[in-house]
Amino acid sequence: MHQCINCGATLKAGQNRCDVCGAETPYHKTQRVCMNCGAPAAQNVKICMMCEQPIDALPRRASSFSASWLGILIGLAVVGGIVYGFLQLEAPQALGSASSSPPATATPFFIPPTDTPTPTVTPTLPPTPTLSPTPTPTPKPLIHSIKTGETLNFIARKYNVSLEDIEQANNITQDTILQVGQELVIPFATDIDTNGENSREHPIILYTVKSGDTLSGIAFEYDTSVSAIEVANPGLDLDILSVGQEVLVPLRPPTFTPTPTITPTPTFTPRPPFLTPVLLHPQDDALIEGDTSSVLLNWTSSGTLDEDTYYVIYLSDNAGRFKTFPTRATSYRLPPELRPSQLSTCSWYVVVMKKIGIDAEDIFYGKALSNPSQTRTFRWR
C-alpha cells in the first residue's frame, strides 16, 4: 500500500491512479510527508494542511521498493566483511605452521663445584656469676622533731614509752627547755608504717576499747591504717583487745577532698559526725599588743554538740608552752595571765571531741568527732 503524491490518499497495492483526485501516481515515486506532524503532503504544496508549517525542501521518503534494495546492499556488505576478516585471520596461522622447525637442543656444560669444608663454631659459655651476700639493713632509731607546744610528757605518751627512757636516750631531764625543731631519739619504737607515712606527723587521740571493737574497725572509724596504730603503740599487744584498754590512734591530717565522680557503683565513704571547724578570728599572723590586750578566738559552728562533746582549742607558743581549752561555744577569750612578757608567736587550732578525761598536766584528751581545723598563728605581747 502507498499514498497519492497529489492529495495523500491511501492507494491499494499496484494502483497508479488516485480515486480521490484522479492524479496518476507511479509506483516508484516517493511520497512527501510533513517533518513537523508526519501528515502526507502533495508534491507542490509548501504549507502543511494539518500543522500549517512550511514544508519546502523536505526530504522525500523512499518507497518500500527502493528501501528493500538498500537493505539488500547493506546485508551483502556485512557478509563480505565477515568473510574477508576470516580469511585474514587464517593466513598468518598457515604461514607460521609452514615456517616452524624444531629448535636445536642445547648441550649443557656443567662443572661440579669443589666442596669447601665449613669451619666448626665452638660456643663460648658465659662465666658463672658469683653470688654476693645480701647486706642486712641496719635498723635506724626513731627520731622525733619537736613541734610547737609539745612537751616530754606528751611525746612519751604519744609513743607509749616511759619519760625516763627518753631522758636517758637524749641525756636530758624533765626541766630541759625544748626548742622547736630539736630532734629527740625515741627508744623502743618503730618509725615506718606500711603506707610509707610517718605516724608521728599526725594528730593522735587516746581511744578506750569498747565491747566488740577490733583493730581494723578502729582504723576504719578514724580513717587511718592498722599499721599506723601499731606504730603508735609499740609496747602493746594489739592482737587481742581488752574492754577498757587505752590505745593511741594517729589521725590523718585534714586534706582537700575533691568532688566525687559519679560511677555506676557508688562507694560509701564514712565521714566524721561533725563538720570541720573553720577559724574566723584573729586573722593569720595578726599582731595583738597592749597592757589590756586580750585575745578572742572565734570559729564556725560544726553542729549541735552533745552533753559530753566540746570544741577543744589546742594552743602553743614558741616558748614551748602547750594548753588545751574545752568549750561548748564557738568563741573563747584567752585568760589574761597567759599574756607573755615579751613578743611571742602562738599557734592554735580547734577540733570537736568527746571528753574522756584530763591528764595530770591539765591536758584535755578524748575521742575526735571532726577533722582538726587549719592552724593559724598570732603574735601577742
CSV table of C-alpha atoms in Angstrom, one decimal:
chain,number,residue,atom,x,y,z
A,1,MET,CA,0.0,0.0,0.0
A,2,HIS,CA,1.2,3.5,-0.8
A,3,GLN,CA,-0.2,7.1,-0.9
A,4,CYS,CA,-1.2,9.5,-3.6
A,5,ILE,CA,1.5,12.0,-4.2
A,6,ASN,CA,-1.0,14.7,-5.1
A,7,CYS,CA,-3.6,14.5,-2.3
A,8,GLY,CA,-2.1,12.0,0.1
A,9,ALA,CA,-4.9,9.5,-0.1
A,10,THR,CA,-4.2,5.8,0.6
A,11,LEU,CA,-3.9,3.7,-2.6
A,12,LYS,CA,-4.1,-0.1,-3.0
A,13,ALA,CA,-1.1,-2.2,-3.9
A,14,GLY,CA,-0.4,-1.7,-7.7
A,15,GLN,CA,-2.9,1.2,-8.1
A,16,ASN,CA,-1.4,4.0,-10.2
A,17,ARG,CA,-4.4,6.4,-10.2
A,18,CYS,CA,-5.9,8.1,-7.1
A,19,ASP,CA,-9.7,7.5,-6.7
A,20,VAL,CA,-10.0,10.8,-4.8
A,21,CYS,CA,-8.2,13.4,-7.0
A,22,GLY,CA,-7.7,11.3,-10.2
A,23,ALA,CA,-4.0,12.0,-10.4
A,24,GLU,CA,-1.6,9.4,-11.6
A,25,THR,CA,0.8,8.1,-9.1
A,26,PRO,CA,3.7,5.9,-10.4
A,27,TYR,CA,4.7,3.0,-8.2
A,28,HIS,CA,8.3,4.1,-7.9
A,29,LYS,CA,7.6,7.7,-6.9
A,30,THR,CA,8.1,8.8,-3.3
A,31,GLN,CA,5.6,10.4,-1.0
A,32,ARG,CA,6.3,13.7,0.8
A,33,VAL,CA,5.3,14.0,4.4
A,34,CYS,CA,5.4,16.9,6.9
A,35,MET,CA,8.5,16.7,9.1
A,36,ASN,CA,6.6,18.5,11.9
A,37,CYS,CA,3.5,16.4,12.3
A,38,GLY,CA,4.1,13.5,9.8
A,39,ALA,CA,1.0,14.1,7.7
A,40,PRO,CA,1.2,13.3,3.9
A,41,ALA,CA,1.9,16.3,1.7
A,42,ALA,CA,1.3,16.9,-2.1
A,43,GLN,CA,4.3,17.4,-4.3
A,44,ASN,CA,3.7,21.1,-5.0
A,45,VAL,CA,2.3,22.1,-1.5
A,46,LYS,CA,4.5,24.4,0.6
A,47,ILE,CA,2.4,24.7,3.7
A,48,CYS,CA,1.1,21.6,5.6
A,49,MET,CA,-2.6,21.5,5.8
A,50,MET,CA,-2.5,19.8,9.3
A,51,CYS,CA,0.0,21.9,11.3
A,52,GLU,CA,0.2,24.9,8.9
A,53,GLN,CA,4.0,24.8,9.0
A,54,PRO,CA,6.2,25.3,5.8
A,55,ILE,CA,7.3,22.0,4.1
A,56,ASP,CA,9.6,23.4,1.3
A,57,ALA,CA,12.7,21.3,0.5
A,58,LEU,CA,11.6,18.4,2.9
A,59,PRO,CA,13.3,15.1,2.2
A,60,ARG,CA,11.3,12.6,0.2
A,61,ARG,CA,10.6,9.2,1.8
A,62,ALA,CA,11.8,6.3,-0.2
A,63,SER,CA,9.2,3.8,-1.4
A,64,SER,CA,9.1,0.3,0.0
A,65,PHE,CA,10.7,-0.9,-3.2
A,66,SER,CA,13.8,1.3,-3.0
A,67,ALA,CA,14.2,0.6,0.7
A,68,SER,CA,14.3,-3.1,0.2
A,69,TRP,CA,17.1,-2.8,-2.3
A,70,LEU,CA,19.1,-0.6,0.1
A,71,GLY,CA,18.7,-3.3,2.8
A,72,ILE,CA,19.9,-6.0,0.4
A,73,LEU,CA,23.1,-4.0,-0.4
A,74,ILE,CA,23.9,-3.3,3.3
A,75,GLY,CA,23.4,-7.1,4.1
A,76,LEU,CA,25.8,-8.1,1.2
A,77,ALA,CA,28.4,-5.6,2.5
A,78,VAL,CA,28.3,-7.0,6.0
A,79,VAL,CA,28.6,-10.6,4.8
A,80,GLY,CA,31.6,-9.7,2.6
A,81,GLY,CA,33.3,-8.0,5.5
A,82,ILE,CA,32.9,-11.1,7.7
A,83,VAL,CA,34.3,-13.4,5.0
A,84,TYR,CA,37.3,-11.1,4.4
A,85,GLY,CA,38.1,-10.9,8.1
A,86,PHE,CA,38.0,-14.7,8.4
A,87,LEU,CA,40.4,-15.2,5.5
A,88,GLN,CA,42.9,-12.6,7.0
A,89,LEU,CA,42.8,-14.5,10.4
A,90,GLU,CA,43.6,-17.9,8.8
A,91,ALA,CA,46.5,-16.7,6.6
A,92,PRO,CA,49.1,-16.0,9.4
A,93,GLN,CA,48.4,-19.3,11.1
A,94,ALA,CA,49.1,-21.3,8.0
A,95,LEU,CA,52.3,-19.3,7.4
A,96,GLY,CA,53.5,-19.9,10.9
A,97,SER,CA,52.9,-23.7,10.6
A,98,ALA,CA,54.9,-24.0,7.4
A,99,SER,CA,58.0,-22.0,8.6
A,100,SER,CA,58.3,-23.5,12.1
A,101,SER,CA,61.1,-26.0,12.7
A,102,PRO,CA,62.2,-27.9,15.8
A,103,PRO,CA,64.6,-25.9,18.0
A,104,ALA,CA,68.1,-27.0,18.5
A,105,THR,CA,68.8,-28.9,21.7
A,106,ALA,CA,71.5,-27.2,23.8
A,107,THR,CA,74.0,-29.5,25.4
A,108,PRO,CA,74.6,-28.3,29.0
A,109,PHE,CA,78.1,-27.8,30.2
A,110,PHE,CA,78.2,-28.3,34.0
A,111,ILE,CA,81.3,-28.1,36.2
A,112,PRO,CA,80.5,-29.5,39.7
A,113,PRO,CA,81.6,-27.2,42.5
A,114,THR,CA,84.5,-28.1,44.7
A,115,ASP,CA,83.4,-28.8,48.3
A,116,THR,CA,84.9,-26.4,50.8
A,117,PRO,CA,84.9,-27.6,54.4
A,118,THR,CA,82.8,-25.5,56.8
A,119,PRO,CA,84.6,-24.5,60.0
A,120,THR,CA,83.0,-25.7,63.2
A,121,VAL,CA,82.0,-23.0,65.6
A,122,THR,CA,82.7,-23.8,69.3
A,123,PRO,CA,80.3,-21.9,71.6
A,124,THR,CA,81.8,-19.8,74.4
A,125,LEU,CA,79.9,-20.2,77.7
A,126,PRO,CA,79.4,-17.1,79.8
A,127,PRO,CA,81.2,-17.0,83.2
A,128,THR,CA,79.2,-18.3,86.1
A,129,PRO,CA,78.1,-15.3,88.2
A,130,THR,CA,79.3,-15.2,91.8
A,131,LEU,CA,76.5,-14.6,94.3
A,132,SER,CA,77.2,-11.8,96.8
A,133,PRO,CA,75.5,-12.0,100.2
A,134,THR,CA,72.6,-9.5,100.6
A,135,PRO,CA,73.6,-6.9,103.2
A,136,THR,CA,71.3,-6.8,106.2
A,137,PRO,CA,69.9,-3.3,106.7
A,138,THR,CA,70.9,-1.7,110.0
A,139,PRO,CA,67.9,-0.6,111.9
A,140,LYS,CA,67.7,3.2,112.4
A,141,PRO,CA,66.5,4.7,115.7
A,142,LEU,CA,63.2,6.7,115.6
A,143,ILE,CA,63.9,10.4,115.5
A,144,HIS,CA,61.2,12.9,116.6
A,145,SER,CA,61.3,16.6,115.6
A,146,ILE,CA,59.9,18.9,118.3
A,147,LYS,CA,56.9,20.9,117.2
A,148,THR,CA,55.3,23.9,118.7
A,149,GLY,CA,53.5,23.1,122.0
A,150,GLU,CA,55.0,19.6,122.5
A,151,THR,CA,56.4,18.5,125.9
A,152,LEU,CA,58.3,15.5,127.1
A,153,ASN,CA,55.2,14.0,128.7
A,154,PHE,CA,53.2,14.5,125.5
A,155,ILE,CA,56.0,12.8,123.4
A,156,ALA,CA,56.3,9.9,125.9
A,157,ARG,CA,52.5,9.4,125.9
A,158,LYS,CA,52.4,9.7,122.1
A,159,TYR,CA,54.9,6.9,121.5
A,160,ASN,CA,53.9,4.9,124.6
A,161,VAL,CA,57.4,4.9,126.1
A,162,SER,CA,58.5,6.0,129.6
A,163,LEU,CA,59.7,9.5,130.3
A,164,GLU,CA,62.9,8.1,131.9
A,165,ASP,CA,63.8,6.2,128.7
A,166,ILE,CA,63.5,9.4,126.5
A,167,GLU,CA,65.6,11.4,129.1
A,168,GLN,CA,68.3,8.7,129.2
A,169,ALA,CA,68.4,8.3,125.4
A,170,ASN,CA,68.8,12.0,124.9
A,171,ASN,CA,70.8,13.0,128.1
A,172,ILE,CA,68.2,15.5,129.2
A,173,THR,CA,65.9,16.0,132.2
A,174,GLN,CA,62.2,16.9,132.5
A,175,ASP,CA,63.3,20.5,133.2
A,176,THR,CA,65.2,20.9,130.0
A,177,ILE,CA,63.7,23.6,127.7
A,178,LEU,CA,62.8,22.0,124.4
A,179,GLN,CA,63.3,24.0,121.2
A,180,VAL,CA,61.1,23.8,118.1
A,181,GLY,CA,62.9,21.7,115.5
A,182,GLN,CA,65.0,19.9,118.1
A,183,GLU,CA,65.4,16.2,117.4
A,184,LEU,CA,64.9,13.5,120.1
A,185,VAL,CA,65.8,9.8,119.9
A,186,ILE,CA,62.7,7.7,120.8
A,187,PRO,CA,63.9,4.3,122.1
A,188,PHE,CA,61.9,1.1,121.7
A,189,ALA,CA,59.7,2.5,118.8
A,190,THR,CA,59.3,1.8,115.1
A,191,ASP,CA,59.3,4.7,112.6
A,192,ILE,CA,57.7,3.4,109.4
A,193,ASP,CA,54.2,2.1,108.7
A,194,THR,CA,53.1,0.1,105.6
A,195,ASN,CA,51.7,3.1,103.9
A,196,GLY,CA,55.1,4.9,103.9
A,197,GLU,CA,53.7,7.6,106.1
A,198,ASN,CA,55.3,8.8,109.4
A,199,SER,CA,52.6,8.4,112.1
A,200,ARG,CA,54.3,10.9,114.4
A,201,GLU,CA,53.4,13.7,111.9
A,202,HIS,CA,49.6,13.1,112.5
A,203,PRO,CA,47.4,14.3,115.5
A,204,ILE,CA,46.9,11.4,118.0
A,205,ILE,CA,44.0,10.7,120.2
A,206,LEU,CA,43.6,8.3,123.1
A,207,TYR,CA,40.9,5.7,122.4
A,208,THR,CA,39.3,3.5,125.0
A,209,VAL,CA,38.4,0.0,123.7
A,210,LYS,CA,34.7,-0.9,123.9
A,211,SER,CA,33.0,-4.3,123.7
A,212,GLY,CA,33.1,-5.6,120.1
A,213,ASP,CA,35.9,-3.3,118.9
A,214,THR,CA,38.6,-4.7,116.6
A,215,LEU,CA,41.8,-3.0,115.5
A,216,SER,CA,40.7,-2.8,111.8
A,217,GLY,CA,37.3,-1.4,112.9
A,218,ILE,CA,39.0,1.4,114.9
A,219,ALA,CA,41.3,2.1,112.0
A,220,PHE,CA,38.3,2.3,109.6
A,221,GLU,CA,36.4,4.6,112.0
A,222,TYR,CA,39.2,7.2,112.3
A,223,ASP,CA,40.3,6.9,108.6
A,224,THR,CA,43.8,5.5,109.4
A,225,SER,CA,45.6,2.2,109.0
A,226,VAL,CA,46.2,-0.8,111.3
A,227,SER,CA,49.9,-0.4,110.8
A,228,ALA,CA,49.8,3.2,111.8
A,229,ILE,CA,48.1,2.3,115.1
A,230,GLU,CA,50.6,-0.4,115.7
A,231,VAL,CA,53.5,2.1,115.2
A,232,ALA,CA,51.9,4.5,117.7
A,233,ASN,CA,51.6,1.7,120.3
A,234,PRO,CA,54.9,-0.2,120.1
A,235,GLY,CA,54.7,-1.6,123.6
A,236,LEU,CA,51.2,-3.0,123.4
A,237,ASP,CA,50.0,-6.4,122.1
A,238,LEU,CA,47.1,-5.4,119.8
A,239,ASP,CA,46.3,-8.9,118.6
A,240,ILE,CA,43.7,-9.2,121.4
A,241,LEU,CA,42.0,-6.0,122.6
A,242,SER,CA,40.5,-5.8,126.1
A,243,VAL,CA,37.5,-3.7,127.1
A,244,GLY,CA,38.7,-0.5,128.8
A,245,GLN,CA,42.2,-0.7,127.2
A,246,GLU,CA,43.6,2.6,126.0
A,247,VAL,CA,45.1,2.8,122.5
A,248,LEU,CA,46.7,5.7,120.8
A,249,VAL,CA,45.1,6.3,117.4
A,250,PRO,CA,47.0,8.6,114.9
A,251,LEU,CA,44.7,10.8,112.8
A,252,ARG,CA,45.3,11.8,109.2
A,253,PRO,CA,45.9,15.5,108.7
A,254,PRO,CA,42.9,17.3,107.0
A,255,THR,CA,43.2,17.2,103.3
A,256,PHE,CA,41.1,18.7,100.5
A,257,THR,CA,38.5,16.2,99.2
A,258,PRO,CA,37.6,16.8,95.5
A,259,THR,CA,34.1,16.4,94.3
A,260,PRO,CA,33.5,12.7,93.8
A,261,THR,CA,32.9,11.4,90.3
A,262,ILE,CA,29.6,9.6,89.9
A,263,THR,CA,30.2,5.9,89.0
A,264,PRO,CA,27.8,3.1,88.2
A,265,THR,CA,28.5,1.6,91.6
A,266,PRO,CA,28.9,4.3,94.2
A,267,THR,CA,31.3,3.6,97.2
A,268,PHE,CA,30.2,4.7,100.7
A,269,THR,CA,32.9,6.8,102.4
A,270,PRO,CA,32.5,7.3,106.1
A,271,ARG,CA,32.6,10.9,107.3
A,272,PRO,CA,33.2,12.4,110.8
A,273,PRO,CA,29.9,13.1,112.8
A,274,PHE,CA,30.7,16.8,112.9
A,275,LEU,CA,31.9,19.4,110.3
A,276,THR,CA,35.4,20.6,110.4
A,277,PRO,CA,35.6,24.0,112.3
A,278,VAL,CA,36.7,27.0,110.2
A,279,LEU,CA,38.8,29.6,112.0
A,280,LEU,CA,37.4,33.2,111.8
A,281,HIS,CA,39.3,35.4,114.3
A,282,PRO,CA,42.0,36.6,114.7
A,283,GLN,CA,43.4,36.6,111.2
A,284,ASP,CA,46.5,34.6,110.5
A,285,ASP,CA,49.7,36.3,111.8
A,286,ALA,CA,47.7,39.0,113.4
A,287,LEU,CA,49.6,41.3,116.0
A,288,ILE,CA,47.8,41.8,119.4
A,289,GLU,CA,49.6,44.1,121.9
A,290,GLY,CA,48.9,46.4,124.8
A,291,ASP,CA,48.7,46.1,128.6
A,292,THR,CA,45.0,45.4,128.5
A,293,SER,CA,45.1,43.3,125.4
A,294,SER,CA,43.2,40.1,125.3
A,295,VAL,CA,42.7,37.5,122.5
A,296,LEU,CA,39.2,36.4,121.4
A,297,LEU,CA,39.3,33.2,119.4
A,298,ASN,CA,36.3,32.6,117.1
A,299,TRP,CA,35.3,29.8,114.6
A,300,THR,CA,32.3,28.4,112.8
A,301,SER,CA,29.8,26.0,114.3
A,302,SER,CA,30.2,22.3,113.5
A,303,GLY,CA,26.6,21.4,114.5
A,304,THR,CA,24.7,20.7,117.7
A,305,LEU,CA,27.0,19.3,120.4
A,306,ASP,CA,26.0,16.5,122.8
A,307,GLU,CA,26.4,16.9,126.6
A,308,ASP,CA,29.9,15.4,126.8
A,309,THR,CA,31.1,16.9,123.4
A,310,TYR,CA,33.3,20.1,123.3
A,311,TYR,CA,35.2,22.3,120.9
A,312,VAL,CA,38.8,21.8,122.1
A,313,ILE,CA,41.3,24.6,121.4
A,314,TYR,CA,44.9,23.5,121.1
A,315,LEU,CA,47.2,26.5,121.9
A,316,SER,CA,51.0,26.6,121.9
A,317,ASP,CA,53.7,29.2,121.7
A,318,ASN,CA,57.4,29.4,120.8
A,319,ALA,CA,58.4,29.2,124.4
A,320,GLY,CA,57.2,25.5,124.5
A,321,ARG,CA,54.0,26.1,126.5
A,322,PHE,CA,51.1,23.9,125.4
A,323,LYS,CA,47.5,24.3,126.6
A,324,THR,CA,44.0,22.9,125.8
A,325,PHE,CA,40.8,24.8,126.4
A,326,PRO,CA,37.4,22.9,126.1
A,327,THR,CA,34.3,25.0,125.4
A,328,ARG,CA,30.8,24.4,124.1
A,329,ALA,CA,30.6,27.9,122.5
A,330,THR,CA,32.1,28.9,119.1
A,331,SER,CA,34.4,31.5,120.7
A,332,TYR,CA,36.8,31.7,123.6
A,333,ARG,CA,38.7,34.6,125.3
A,334,LEU,CA,42.1,33.6,126.5
A,335,PRO,CA,42.8,34.2,130.2
A,336,PRO,CA,44.9,37.4,130.7
A,337,GLU,CA,47.5,35.6,132.7
A,338,LEU,CA,48.6,33.8,129.6
A,339,ARG,CA,49.8,37.1,128.0
A,340,PRO,CA,53.6,36.8,127.6
A,341,SER,CA,56.0,39.3,128.9
A,342,GLN,CA,57.6,39.7,125.5
A,343,LEU,CA,56.5,39.2,122.0
A,344,SER,CA,55.5,35.6,121.4
A,345,THR,CA,54.1,33.7,118.4
A,346,CYS,CA,51.2,31.5,119.3
A,347,SER,CA,49.7,28.7,117.2
A,348,TRP,CA,46.1,27.4,117.6
A,349,TYR,CA,43.6,25.1,116.0
A,350,VAL,CA,40.1,23.6,117.0
A,351,VAL,CA,38.7,20.1,116.9
A,352,VAL,CA,35.4,18.7,118.1
A,353,MET,CA,36.0,16.0,120.7
A,354,LYS,CA,34.1,13.7,123.0
A,355,LYS,CA,35.5,14.1,126.5
A,356,ILE,CA,37.4,11.1,128.0
A,357,GLY,CA,39.4,12.9,130.7
A,358,ILE,CA,42.1,15.5,131.6
A,359,ASP,CA,45.6,14.3,132.5
A,360,ALA,CA,47.9,15.5,135.2
A,361,GLU,CA,49.2,18.3,133.1
A,362,ASP,CA,45.7,19.6,132.7
A,363,ILE,CA,45.6,18.5,129.0
A,364,PHE,CA,42.2,17.6,127.6
A,365,TYR,CA,42.0,14.3,125.8
A,366,GLY,CA,39.1,12.4,124.2
A,367,LYS,CA,37.7,10.9,121.0
A,368,ALA,CA,37.8,13.2,118.0
A,369,LEU,CA,34.5,13.7,116.3
A,370,SER,CA,35.7,16.0,113.5
A,371,ASN,CA,38.8,16.7,111.5
A,372,PRO,CA,41.1,19.4,113.0
A,373,SER,CA,40.7,22.9,111.6
A,374,GLN,CA,43.5,24.6,109.8
A,375,THR,CA,46.3,26.0,112.1
A,376,ARG,CA,46.6,29.8,112.5
A,377,THR,CA,49.2,31.9,114.3
A,378,PHE,CA,49.1,35.3,116.0
A,379,ARG,CA,51.7,37.5,117.7
A,380,TRP,CA,50.9,38.6,121.3
A,381,ARG,CA,52.7,40.9,123.7
